[in-house]
Tab-separated table of C-alpha atoms and ligand atoms in Angstrom:
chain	number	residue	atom	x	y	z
A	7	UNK	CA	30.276	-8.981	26.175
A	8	UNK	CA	28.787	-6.016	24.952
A	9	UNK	CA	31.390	-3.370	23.381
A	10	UNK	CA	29.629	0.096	22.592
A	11	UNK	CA	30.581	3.827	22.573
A	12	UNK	CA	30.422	7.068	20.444
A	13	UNK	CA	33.444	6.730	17.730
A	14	UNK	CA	34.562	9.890	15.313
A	15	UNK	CA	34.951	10.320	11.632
A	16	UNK	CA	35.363	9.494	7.147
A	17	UNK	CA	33.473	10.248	3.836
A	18	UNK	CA	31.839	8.769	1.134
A	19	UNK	CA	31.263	8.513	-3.231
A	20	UNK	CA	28.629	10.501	-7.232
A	21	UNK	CA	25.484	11.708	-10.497
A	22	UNK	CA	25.637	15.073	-13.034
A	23	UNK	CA	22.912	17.964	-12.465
A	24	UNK	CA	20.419	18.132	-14.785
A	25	UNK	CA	19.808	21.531	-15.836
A	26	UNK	CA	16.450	22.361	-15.709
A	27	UNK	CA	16.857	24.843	-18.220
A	28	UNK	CA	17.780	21.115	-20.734
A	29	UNK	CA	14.467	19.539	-19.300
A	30	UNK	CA	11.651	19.354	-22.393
A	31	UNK	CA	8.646	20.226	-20.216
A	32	UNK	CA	5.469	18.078	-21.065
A	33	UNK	CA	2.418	20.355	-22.196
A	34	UNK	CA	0.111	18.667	-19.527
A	35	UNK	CA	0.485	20.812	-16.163
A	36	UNK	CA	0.624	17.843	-13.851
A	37	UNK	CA	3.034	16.273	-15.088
A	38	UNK	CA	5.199	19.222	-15.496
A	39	UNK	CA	4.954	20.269	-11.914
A	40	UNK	CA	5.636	16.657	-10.800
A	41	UNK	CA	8.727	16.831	-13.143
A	42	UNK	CA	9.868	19.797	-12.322
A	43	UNK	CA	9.545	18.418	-8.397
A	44	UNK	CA	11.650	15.113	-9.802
A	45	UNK	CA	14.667	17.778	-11.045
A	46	UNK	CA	14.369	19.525	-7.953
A	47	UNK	CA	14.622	16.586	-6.005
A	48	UNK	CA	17.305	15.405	-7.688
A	49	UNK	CA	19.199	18.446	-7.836
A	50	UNK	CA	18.751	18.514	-4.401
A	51	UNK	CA	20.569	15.173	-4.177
A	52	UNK	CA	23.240	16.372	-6.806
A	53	UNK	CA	23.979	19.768	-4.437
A	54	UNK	CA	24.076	17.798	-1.012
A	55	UNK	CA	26.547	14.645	-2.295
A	56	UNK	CA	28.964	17.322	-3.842
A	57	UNK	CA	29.457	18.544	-0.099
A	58	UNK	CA	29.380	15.346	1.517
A	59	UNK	CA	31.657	13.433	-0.744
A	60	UNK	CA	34.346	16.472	-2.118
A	61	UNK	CA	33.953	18.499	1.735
A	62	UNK	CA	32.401	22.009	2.820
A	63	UNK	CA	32.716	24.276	-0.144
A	64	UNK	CA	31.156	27.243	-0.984
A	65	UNK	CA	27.921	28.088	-3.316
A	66	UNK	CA	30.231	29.726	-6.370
A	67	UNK	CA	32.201	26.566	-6.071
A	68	UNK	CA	28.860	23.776	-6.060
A	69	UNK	CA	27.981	25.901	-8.943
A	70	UNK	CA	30.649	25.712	-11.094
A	71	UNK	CA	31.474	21.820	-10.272
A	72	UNK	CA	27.990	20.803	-10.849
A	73	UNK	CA	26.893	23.148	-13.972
A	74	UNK	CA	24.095	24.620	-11.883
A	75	UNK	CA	23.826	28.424	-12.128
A	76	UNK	CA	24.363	30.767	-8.608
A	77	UNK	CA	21.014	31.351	-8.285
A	78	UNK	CA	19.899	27.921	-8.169
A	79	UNK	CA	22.501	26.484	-5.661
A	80	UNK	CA	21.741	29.353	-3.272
A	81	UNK	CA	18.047	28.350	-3.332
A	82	UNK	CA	19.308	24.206	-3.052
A	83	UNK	CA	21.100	24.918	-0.295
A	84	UNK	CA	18.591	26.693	1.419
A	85	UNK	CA	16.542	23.976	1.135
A	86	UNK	CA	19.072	21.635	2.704
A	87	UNK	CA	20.081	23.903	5.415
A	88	UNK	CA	15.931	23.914	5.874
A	89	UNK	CA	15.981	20.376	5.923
A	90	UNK	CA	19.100	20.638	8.599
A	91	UNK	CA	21.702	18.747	6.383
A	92	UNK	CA	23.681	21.234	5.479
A	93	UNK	CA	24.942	24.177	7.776
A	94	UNK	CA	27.259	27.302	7.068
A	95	UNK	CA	30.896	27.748	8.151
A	96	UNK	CA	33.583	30.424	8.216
A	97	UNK	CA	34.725	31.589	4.723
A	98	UNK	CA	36.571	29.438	1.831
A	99	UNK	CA	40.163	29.657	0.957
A	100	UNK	CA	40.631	30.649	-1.446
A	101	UNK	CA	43.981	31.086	-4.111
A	102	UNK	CA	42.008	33.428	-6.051
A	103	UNK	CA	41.440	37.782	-5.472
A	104	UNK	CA	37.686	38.579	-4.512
A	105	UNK	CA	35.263	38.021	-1.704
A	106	UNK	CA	35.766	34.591	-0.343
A	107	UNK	CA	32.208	32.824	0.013
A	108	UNK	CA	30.934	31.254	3.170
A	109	UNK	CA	31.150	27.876	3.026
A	110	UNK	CA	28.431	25.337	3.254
A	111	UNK	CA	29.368	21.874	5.494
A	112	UNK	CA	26.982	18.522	5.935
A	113	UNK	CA	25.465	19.450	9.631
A	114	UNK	CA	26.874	17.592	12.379
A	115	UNK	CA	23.413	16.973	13.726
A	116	UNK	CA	21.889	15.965	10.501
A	117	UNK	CA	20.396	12.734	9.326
A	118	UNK	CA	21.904	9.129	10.702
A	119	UNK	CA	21.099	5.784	9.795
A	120	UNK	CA	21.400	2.666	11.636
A	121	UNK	CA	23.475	-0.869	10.380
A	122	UNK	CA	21.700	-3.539	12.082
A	123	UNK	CA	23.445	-7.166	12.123
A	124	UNK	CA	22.262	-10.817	13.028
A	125	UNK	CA	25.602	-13.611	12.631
A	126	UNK	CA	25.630	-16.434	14.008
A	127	UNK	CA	27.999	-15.747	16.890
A	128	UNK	CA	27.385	-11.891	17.151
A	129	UNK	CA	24.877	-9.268	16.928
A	130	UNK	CA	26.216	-5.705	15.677
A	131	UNK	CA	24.473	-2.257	15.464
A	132	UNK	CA	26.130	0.711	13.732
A	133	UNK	CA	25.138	4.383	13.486
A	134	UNK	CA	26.560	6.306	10.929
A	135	UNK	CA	25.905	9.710	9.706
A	136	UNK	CA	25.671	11.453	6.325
A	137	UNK	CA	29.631	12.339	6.287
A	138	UNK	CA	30.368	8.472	6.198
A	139	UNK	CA	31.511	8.926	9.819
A	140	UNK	CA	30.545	6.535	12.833
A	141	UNK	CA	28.918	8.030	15.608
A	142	UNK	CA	27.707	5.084	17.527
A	143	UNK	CA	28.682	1.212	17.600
A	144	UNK	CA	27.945	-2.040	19.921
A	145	UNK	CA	29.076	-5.717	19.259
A	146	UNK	CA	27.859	-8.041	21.341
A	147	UNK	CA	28.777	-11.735	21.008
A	148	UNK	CA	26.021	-14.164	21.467
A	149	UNK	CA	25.491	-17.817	20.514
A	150	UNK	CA	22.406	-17.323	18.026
A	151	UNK	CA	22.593	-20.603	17.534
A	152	UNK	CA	21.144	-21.356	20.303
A	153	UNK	CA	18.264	-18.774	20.930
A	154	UNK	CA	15.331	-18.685	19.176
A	155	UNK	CA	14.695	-16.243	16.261
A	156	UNK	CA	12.349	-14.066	18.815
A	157	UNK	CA	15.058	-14.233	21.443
A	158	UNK	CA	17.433	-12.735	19.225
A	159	UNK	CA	15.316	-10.464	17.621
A	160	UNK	CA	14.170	-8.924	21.236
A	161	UNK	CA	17.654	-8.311	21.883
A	162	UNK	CA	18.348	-6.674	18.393
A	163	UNK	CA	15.396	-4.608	19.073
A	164	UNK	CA	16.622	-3.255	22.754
A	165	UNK	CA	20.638	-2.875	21.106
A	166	UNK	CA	18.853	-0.662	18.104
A	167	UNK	CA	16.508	1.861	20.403
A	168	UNK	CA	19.415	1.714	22.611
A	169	UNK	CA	21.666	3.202	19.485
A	170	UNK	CA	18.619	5.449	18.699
A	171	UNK	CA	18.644	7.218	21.983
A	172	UNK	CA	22.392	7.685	21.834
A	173	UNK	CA	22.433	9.399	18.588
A	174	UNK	CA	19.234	11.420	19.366
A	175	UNK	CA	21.014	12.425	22.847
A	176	UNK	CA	24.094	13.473	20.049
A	177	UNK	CA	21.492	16.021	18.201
A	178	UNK	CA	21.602	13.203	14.802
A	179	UNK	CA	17.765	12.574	13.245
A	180	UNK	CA	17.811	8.993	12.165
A	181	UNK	CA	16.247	8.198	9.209
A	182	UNK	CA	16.077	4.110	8.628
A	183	UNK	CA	17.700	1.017	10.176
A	184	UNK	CA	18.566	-2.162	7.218
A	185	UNK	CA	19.624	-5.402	9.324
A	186	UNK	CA	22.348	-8.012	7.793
A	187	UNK	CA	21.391	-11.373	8.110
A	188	UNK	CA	23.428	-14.235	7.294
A	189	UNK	CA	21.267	-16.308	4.351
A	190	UNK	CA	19.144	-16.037	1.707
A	191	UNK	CA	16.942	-12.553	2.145
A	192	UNK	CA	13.538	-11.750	0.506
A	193	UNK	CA	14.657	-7.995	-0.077
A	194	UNK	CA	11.805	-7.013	-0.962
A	195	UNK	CA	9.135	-8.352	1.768
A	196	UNK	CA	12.136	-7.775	4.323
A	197	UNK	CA	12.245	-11.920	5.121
A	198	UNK	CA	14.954	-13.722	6.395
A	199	UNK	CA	14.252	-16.993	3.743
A	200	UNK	CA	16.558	-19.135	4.827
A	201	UNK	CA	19.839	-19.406	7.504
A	202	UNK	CA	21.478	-22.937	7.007
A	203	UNK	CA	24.003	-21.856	10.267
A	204	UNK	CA	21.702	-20.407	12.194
A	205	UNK	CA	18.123	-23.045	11.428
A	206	UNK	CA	16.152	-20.195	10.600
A	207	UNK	CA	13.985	-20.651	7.997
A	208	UNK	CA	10.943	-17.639	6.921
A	209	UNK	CA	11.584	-15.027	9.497
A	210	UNK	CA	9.991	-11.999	8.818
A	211	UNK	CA	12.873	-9.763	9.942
A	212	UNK	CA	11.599	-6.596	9.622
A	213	UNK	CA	8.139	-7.147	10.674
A	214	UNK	CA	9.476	-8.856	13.915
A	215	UNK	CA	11.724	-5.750	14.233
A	216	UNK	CA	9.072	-3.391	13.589
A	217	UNK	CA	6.815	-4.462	16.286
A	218	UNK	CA	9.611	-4.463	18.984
A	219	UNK	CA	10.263	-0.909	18.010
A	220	UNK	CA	6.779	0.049	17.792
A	221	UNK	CA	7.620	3.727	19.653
A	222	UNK	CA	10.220	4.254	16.599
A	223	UNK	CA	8.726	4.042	12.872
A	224	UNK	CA	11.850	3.902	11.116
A	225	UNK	CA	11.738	3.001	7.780
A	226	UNK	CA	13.494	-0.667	8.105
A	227	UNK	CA	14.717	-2.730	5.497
A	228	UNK	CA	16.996	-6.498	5.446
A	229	UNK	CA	19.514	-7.754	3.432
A	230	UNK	CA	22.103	-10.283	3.403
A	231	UNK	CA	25.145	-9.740	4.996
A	232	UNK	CA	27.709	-10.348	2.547
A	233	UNK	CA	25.733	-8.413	-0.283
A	234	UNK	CA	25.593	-5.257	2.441
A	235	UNK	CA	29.500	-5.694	2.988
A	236	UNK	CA	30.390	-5.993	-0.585
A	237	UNK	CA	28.262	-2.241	-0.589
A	238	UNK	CA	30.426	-1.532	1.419
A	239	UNK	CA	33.684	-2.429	0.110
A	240	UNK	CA	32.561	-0.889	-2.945
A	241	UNK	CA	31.520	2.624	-1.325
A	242	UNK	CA	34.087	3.242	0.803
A	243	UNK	CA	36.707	-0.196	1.189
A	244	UNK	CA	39.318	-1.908	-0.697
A	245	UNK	CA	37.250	-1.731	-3.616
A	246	UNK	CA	36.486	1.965	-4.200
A	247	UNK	CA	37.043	2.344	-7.957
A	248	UNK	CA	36.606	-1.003	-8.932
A	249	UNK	CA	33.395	-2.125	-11.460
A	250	UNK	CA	33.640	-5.915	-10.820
A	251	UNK	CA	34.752	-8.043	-7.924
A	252	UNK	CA	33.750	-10.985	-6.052
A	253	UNK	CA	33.622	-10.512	-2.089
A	254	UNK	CA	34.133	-13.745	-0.433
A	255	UNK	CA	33.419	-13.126	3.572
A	256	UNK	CA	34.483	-15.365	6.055
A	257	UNK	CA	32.048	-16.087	9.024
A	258	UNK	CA	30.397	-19.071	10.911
A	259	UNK	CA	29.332	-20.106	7.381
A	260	UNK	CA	30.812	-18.792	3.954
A	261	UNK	CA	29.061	-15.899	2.076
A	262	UNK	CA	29.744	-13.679	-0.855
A	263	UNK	CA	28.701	-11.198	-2.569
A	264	UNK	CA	29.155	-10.178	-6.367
A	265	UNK	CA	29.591	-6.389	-7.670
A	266	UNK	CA	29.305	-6.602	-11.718
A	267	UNK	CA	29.501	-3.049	-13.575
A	268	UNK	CA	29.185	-1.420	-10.665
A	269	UNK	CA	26.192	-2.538	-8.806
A	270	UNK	CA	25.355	-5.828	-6.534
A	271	UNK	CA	24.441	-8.877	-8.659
A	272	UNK	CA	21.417	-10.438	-6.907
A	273	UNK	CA	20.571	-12.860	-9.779
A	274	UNK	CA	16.508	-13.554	-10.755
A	275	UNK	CA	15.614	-14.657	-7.325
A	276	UNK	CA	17.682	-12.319	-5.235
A	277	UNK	CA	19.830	-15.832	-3.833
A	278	UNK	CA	22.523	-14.830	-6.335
A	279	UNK	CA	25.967	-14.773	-4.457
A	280	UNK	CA	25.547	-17.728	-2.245
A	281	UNK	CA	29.564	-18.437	-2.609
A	282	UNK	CA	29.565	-20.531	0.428
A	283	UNK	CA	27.308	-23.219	-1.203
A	284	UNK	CA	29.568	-23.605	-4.703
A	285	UNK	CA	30.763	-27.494	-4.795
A	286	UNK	CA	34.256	-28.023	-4.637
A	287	UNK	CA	33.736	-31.760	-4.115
A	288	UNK	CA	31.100	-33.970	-5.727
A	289	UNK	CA	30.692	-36.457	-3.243
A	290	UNK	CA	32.165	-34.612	-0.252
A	291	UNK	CA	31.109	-33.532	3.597
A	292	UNK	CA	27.274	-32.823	4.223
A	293	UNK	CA	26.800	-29.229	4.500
A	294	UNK	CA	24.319	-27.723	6.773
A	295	UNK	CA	22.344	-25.856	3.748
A	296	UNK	CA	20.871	-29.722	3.074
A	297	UNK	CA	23.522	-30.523	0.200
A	298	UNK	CA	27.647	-32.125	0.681
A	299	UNK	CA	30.864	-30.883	-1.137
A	300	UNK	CA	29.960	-27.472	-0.441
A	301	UNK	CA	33.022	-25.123	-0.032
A	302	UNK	CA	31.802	-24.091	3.418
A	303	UNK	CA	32.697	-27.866	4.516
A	304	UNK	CA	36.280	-27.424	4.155
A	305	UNK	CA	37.153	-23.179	3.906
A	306	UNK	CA	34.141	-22.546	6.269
A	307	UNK	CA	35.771	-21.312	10.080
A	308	UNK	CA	34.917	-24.278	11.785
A	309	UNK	CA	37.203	-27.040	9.534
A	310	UNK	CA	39.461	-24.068	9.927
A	311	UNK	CA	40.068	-24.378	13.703
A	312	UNK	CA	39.646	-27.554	14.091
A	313	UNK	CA	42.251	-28.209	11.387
A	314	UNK	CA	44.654	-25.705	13.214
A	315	UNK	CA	44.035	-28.047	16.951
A	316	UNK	CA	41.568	-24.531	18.112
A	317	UNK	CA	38.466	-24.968	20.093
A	318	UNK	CA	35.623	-24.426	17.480
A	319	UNK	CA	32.995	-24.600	20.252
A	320	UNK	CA	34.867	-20.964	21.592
A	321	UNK	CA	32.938	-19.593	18.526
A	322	UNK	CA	29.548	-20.185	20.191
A	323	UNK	CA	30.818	-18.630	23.573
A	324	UNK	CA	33.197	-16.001	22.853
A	325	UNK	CA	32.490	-15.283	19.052
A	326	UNK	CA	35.064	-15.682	16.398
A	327	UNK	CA	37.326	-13.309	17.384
A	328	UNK	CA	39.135	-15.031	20.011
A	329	UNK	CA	39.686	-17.999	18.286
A	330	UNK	CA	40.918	-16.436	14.903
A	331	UNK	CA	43.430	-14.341	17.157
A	332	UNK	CA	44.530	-17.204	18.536
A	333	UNK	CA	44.982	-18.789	15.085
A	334	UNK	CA	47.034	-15.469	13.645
A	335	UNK	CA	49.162	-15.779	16.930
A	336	UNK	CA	50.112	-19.388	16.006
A	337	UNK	CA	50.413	-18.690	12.767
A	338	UNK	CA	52.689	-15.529	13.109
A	339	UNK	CA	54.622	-17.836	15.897
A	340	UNK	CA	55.398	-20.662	12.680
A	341	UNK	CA	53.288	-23.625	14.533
A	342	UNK	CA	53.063	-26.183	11.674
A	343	UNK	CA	49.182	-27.350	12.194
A	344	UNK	CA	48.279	-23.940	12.220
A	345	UNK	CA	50.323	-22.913	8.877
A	346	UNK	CA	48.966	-26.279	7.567
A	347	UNK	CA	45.518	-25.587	8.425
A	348	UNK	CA	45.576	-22.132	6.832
A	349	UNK	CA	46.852	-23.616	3.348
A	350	UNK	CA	44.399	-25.772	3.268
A	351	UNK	CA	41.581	-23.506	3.627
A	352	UNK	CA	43.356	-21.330	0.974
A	353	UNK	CA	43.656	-24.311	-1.252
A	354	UNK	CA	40.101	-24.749	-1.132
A	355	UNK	CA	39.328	-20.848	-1.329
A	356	UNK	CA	41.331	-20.941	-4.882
A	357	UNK	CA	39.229	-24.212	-6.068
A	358	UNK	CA	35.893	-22.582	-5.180
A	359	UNK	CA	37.687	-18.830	-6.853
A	360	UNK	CA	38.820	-20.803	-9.897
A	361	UNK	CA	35.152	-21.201	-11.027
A	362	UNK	CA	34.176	-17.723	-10.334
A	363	UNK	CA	36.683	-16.257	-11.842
A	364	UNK	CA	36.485	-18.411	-15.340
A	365	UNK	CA	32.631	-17.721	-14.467
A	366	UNK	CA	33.124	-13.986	-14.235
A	367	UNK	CA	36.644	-12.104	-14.743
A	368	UNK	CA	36.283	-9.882	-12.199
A	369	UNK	CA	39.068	-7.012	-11.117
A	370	UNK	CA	39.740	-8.524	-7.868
A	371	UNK	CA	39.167	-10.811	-5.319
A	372	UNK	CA	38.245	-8.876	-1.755
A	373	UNK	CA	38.716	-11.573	1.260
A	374	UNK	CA	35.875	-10.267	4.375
A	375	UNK	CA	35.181	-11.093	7.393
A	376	UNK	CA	37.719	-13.368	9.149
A	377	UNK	CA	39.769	-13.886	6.109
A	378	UNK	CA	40.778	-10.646	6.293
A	379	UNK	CA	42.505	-11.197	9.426
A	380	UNK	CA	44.353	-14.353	7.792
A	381	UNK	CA	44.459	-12.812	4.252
A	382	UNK	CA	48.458	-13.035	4.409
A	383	UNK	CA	48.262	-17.071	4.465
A	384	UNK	CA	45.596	-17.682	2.757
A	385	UNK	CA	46.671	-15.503	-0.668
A	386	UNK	CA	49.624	-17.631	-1.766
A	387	UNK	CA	47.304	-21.137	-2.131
A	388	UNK	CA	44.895	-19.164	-3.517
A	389	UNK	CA	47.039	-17.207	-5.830
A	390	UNK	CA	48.534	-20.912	-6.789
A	391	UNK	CA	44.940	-22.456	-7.471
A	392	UNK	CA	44.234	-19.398	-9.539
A	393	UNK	CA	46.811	-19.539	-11.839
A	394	UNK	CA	46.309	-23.236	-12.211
A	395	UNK	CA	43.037	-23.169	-12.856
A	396	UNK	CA	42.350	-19.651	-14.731
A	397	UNK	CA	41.901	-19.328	-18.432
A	398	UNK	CA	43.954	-17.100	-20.005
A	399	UNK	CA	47.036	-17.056	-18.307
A	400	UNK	CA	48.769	-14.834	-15.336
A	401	UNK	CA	47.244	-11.847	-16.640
A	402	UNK	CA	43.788	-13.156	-16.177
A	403	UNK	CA	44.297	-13.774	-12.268
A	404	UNK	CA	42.766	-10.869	-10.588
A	405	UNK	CA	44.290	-9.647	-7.284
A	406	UNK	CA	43.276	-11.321	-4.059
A	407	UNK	CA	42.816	-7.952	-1.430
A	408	UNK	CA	41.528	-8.094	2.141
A	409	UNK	CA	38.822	-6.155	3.385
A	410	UNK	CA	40.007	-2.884	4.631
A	411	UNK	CA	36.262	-2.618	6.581
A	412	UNK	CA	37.390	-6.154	8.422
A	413	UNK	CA	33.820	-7.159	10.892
A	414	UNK	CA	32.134	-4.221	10.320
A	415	UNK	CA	31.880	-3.910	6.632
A	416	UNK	CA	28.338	-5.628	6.824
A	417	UNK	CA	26.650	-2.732	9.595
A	418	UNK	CA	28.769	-0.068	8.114
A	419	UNK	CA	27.087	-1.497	4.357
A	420	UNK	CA	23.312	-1.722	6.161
A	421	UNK	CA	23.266	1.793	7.064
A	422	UNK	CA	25.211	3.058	3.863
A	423	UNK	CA	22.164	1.790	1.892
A	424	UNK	CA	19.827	3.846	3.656
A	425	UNK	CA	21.891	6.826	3.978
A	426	UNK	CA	22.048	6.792	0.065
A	427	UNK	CA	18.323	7.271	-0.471
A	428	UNK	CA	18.949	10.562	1.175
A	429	UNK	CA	21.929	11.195	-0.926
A	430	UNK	CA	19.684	10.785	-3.896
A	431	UNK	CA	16.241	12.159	-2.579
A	432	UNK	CA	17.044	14.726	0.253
A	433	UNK	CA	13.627	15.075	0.534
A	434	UNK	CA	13.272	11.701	2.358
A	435	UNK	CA	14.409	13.451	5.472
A	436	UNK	CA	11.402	14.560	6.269
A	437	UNK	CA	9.318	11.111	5.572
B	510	LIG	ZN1	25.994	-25.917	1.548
């Protein structure tokens, strides 16, 4: 079942000017102009997330929030409204006597990027636009399992130039595509490495993709799925503010993904994260990453449904949807197996949270995916294991939040990260 349509609205987050009256030019010519094209650029950036992230405003006001003098936010936002990002509207309110200003807004038909997503039981693809707001989305639930990496990449390929003609037919210029893939990702070379749930091993994602969309040179890029929907969480979920959190995402398989001082954690290799794989028994249940005792064995959805008397096997036919419905209606309904179940997964969440949390101290604890959904039940066992296990005492247990992206945290992360290159370099627009 495919589910697709054009959907409305939101906003997203930050970065001083710099002056370039502060800048210390260089003596050496070259390298001044290329400086002076670096400030530009960047005040560029500075001028365009002011009105995307704080709403249309007018020049006087960009220039006295950002430090920038008249002059040089009238020529910025020429520059942007050049680059059709920004666009004028109507006249400010304002409190104040004198001549209100027109105000400048982020253009409607501006730049878009696409959120591209490979799960295990689903494919997603997400178009969102530089106002943080979604302007196209399909979900289409497929056993992946099943198909072979070429079979699902030909059908990512036809869902994404599908999106692209949709938001092209809406006026929007898109300007990259990153896909979410559920194990470990070569960021870098844009390789899927390894995908215990799915038996993938060494896909080249984005060179697949790129060949299947051969008519569309997007700039592409890959990362993993749980890294892209802590992003998320962190630009614009349940974890706006925060420095340092742990997202644990439910799916097929486990995954997490860990925001220290403000940015992703990828660790040397880029594998960093891989919360799924933590042992929470020494000699326990094989896993299907090769290893046994892994956390996915017993909090993973599978143990979870079949725990709770559910029809795992829906997963492959339906996605996990269904099923997890299903569960919350039992569960909301005071069925003992499924209560059971659900404590048991959150026991095993709070052993596996214990460790990170003596490992790391973060803020808070953001539950994705289909723990969200389930969040409710599964808090109180974890909450217990926490404050069992937790150095330090209640008032080193974080709070445990759910996901306030739920499923789509991981697209809506994919085509935040290529939106923010524009935010920084507006620039890139036109590459
Ligand atoms: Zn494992």
């Amino acid at each position: 079942m495919t589910t697709a349509g054009r959907v409305e609205q939101a906003r997203e987050p930050q970065y001083p000017a710099i002056s370039s009256d502060s800048v210390t030019w260089t003596p050496k010519p070259a390298i001044e102009l290329s400086s002076q094209r670096a400030v530009r650029r960047h005040n560029l950036g500075v001028v365009l997330r002011q009105v995307v992230e704080r709403g249309p405003r007018s020049r006087a006001t960009i220039a006295l929030d950002t430090g920038l003098n008249k002059t040089t936010v009238s020529s910025l936002v020429s520059e942007l409204m050049d680059l059709g990002l920004l666009v004028e509207r109507g006249a400010e309110a304002r409190a104040t006597a004198g001549r209100p200003g027109l105000v400048v807004d982020v253009a409607r038909e501006g730049a878009v990027a696409l959120g591209l997503e490979i799960n295990v039981d689903y494919l997603g693809v997400q178009a969102t636009d530089l106002a943080g707001g979604s302007r196209y989305k399909a979900i289409e639930a497929a056993d992946n399992r099943r198909r072979g990496s070429d079979v699902v990449l030909d059908r990512l390929a036809d869902l994404a130039t599908e999106a692209l003609r949709e938001v092209r037919a809406q006026g929007l210029r898109p300007i990259g595509a990153t896909v979410a893939l559920p194990g470990l990702v070569d960021v870098t070379r844009g390789e899927l490495l390894a995908a215990p749930n799915l038996h993938w091993t060494d896909v080249p994602v984005v060179e697949l993709l790129r060949e299947r969309m051969g008519a569309d040179p997007l700039p592409l890029g890959a990362d993993n799925e749980a890294n892209l929907a802590a992003l998320a969480e962190l630009w614009e979920g349940a974890a706006v503010g925060l420095s340092d959190f742990m997202y644990a995402s439910g799916q097929v398989g486990v995954g997490g993904g860990i925001v220290l001082g403000g940015e992703l954690f990828r660790g040397y290799r880029g594998f960093g994260g891989e919360f799924g794989h933590t042992t929470v028994e020494a000699d326990g249940l094989p896993c299907a990453c090769g290893s046994h005792g892994c956390l996915e064995t017993r909090g993973g959805l599978e143990p979870l449904l079949a725990a709770a008397g559910l029809d795992s096997e829906q997963i492959t036919t339906t996605g996990s949807g269904k099923p997890v419905a299903e569960l919350v209606k039992r569960a909301e309904a005071g069925e003992e197996t499924a209560l059971a179940a659900l404590a048991d997964c959150g026991r095993w969440l709070g052993v596996a949270l214990g460790s990170v949390v003596n490992l790391l101290s973060p803020q808070a604890i953001v539950l994705g995916g289909y723990f969200a959904p389930i969040s409710q039940w599964l808090k109180p066992p974890i909450e217990r294991e926490l404050s069992e296990r937790v150095l330090g005492g209640a008032a080193a247990v974080p709070p445990v939040l759910p996901s306030s992206l739920g499923p789509e945290a991981a697209v809506r992360g994919a085509a935040a990260t290529q939106l923010r290159r524009v935010l920084a370099d507006p620039t890139l627009v036109n590459a």
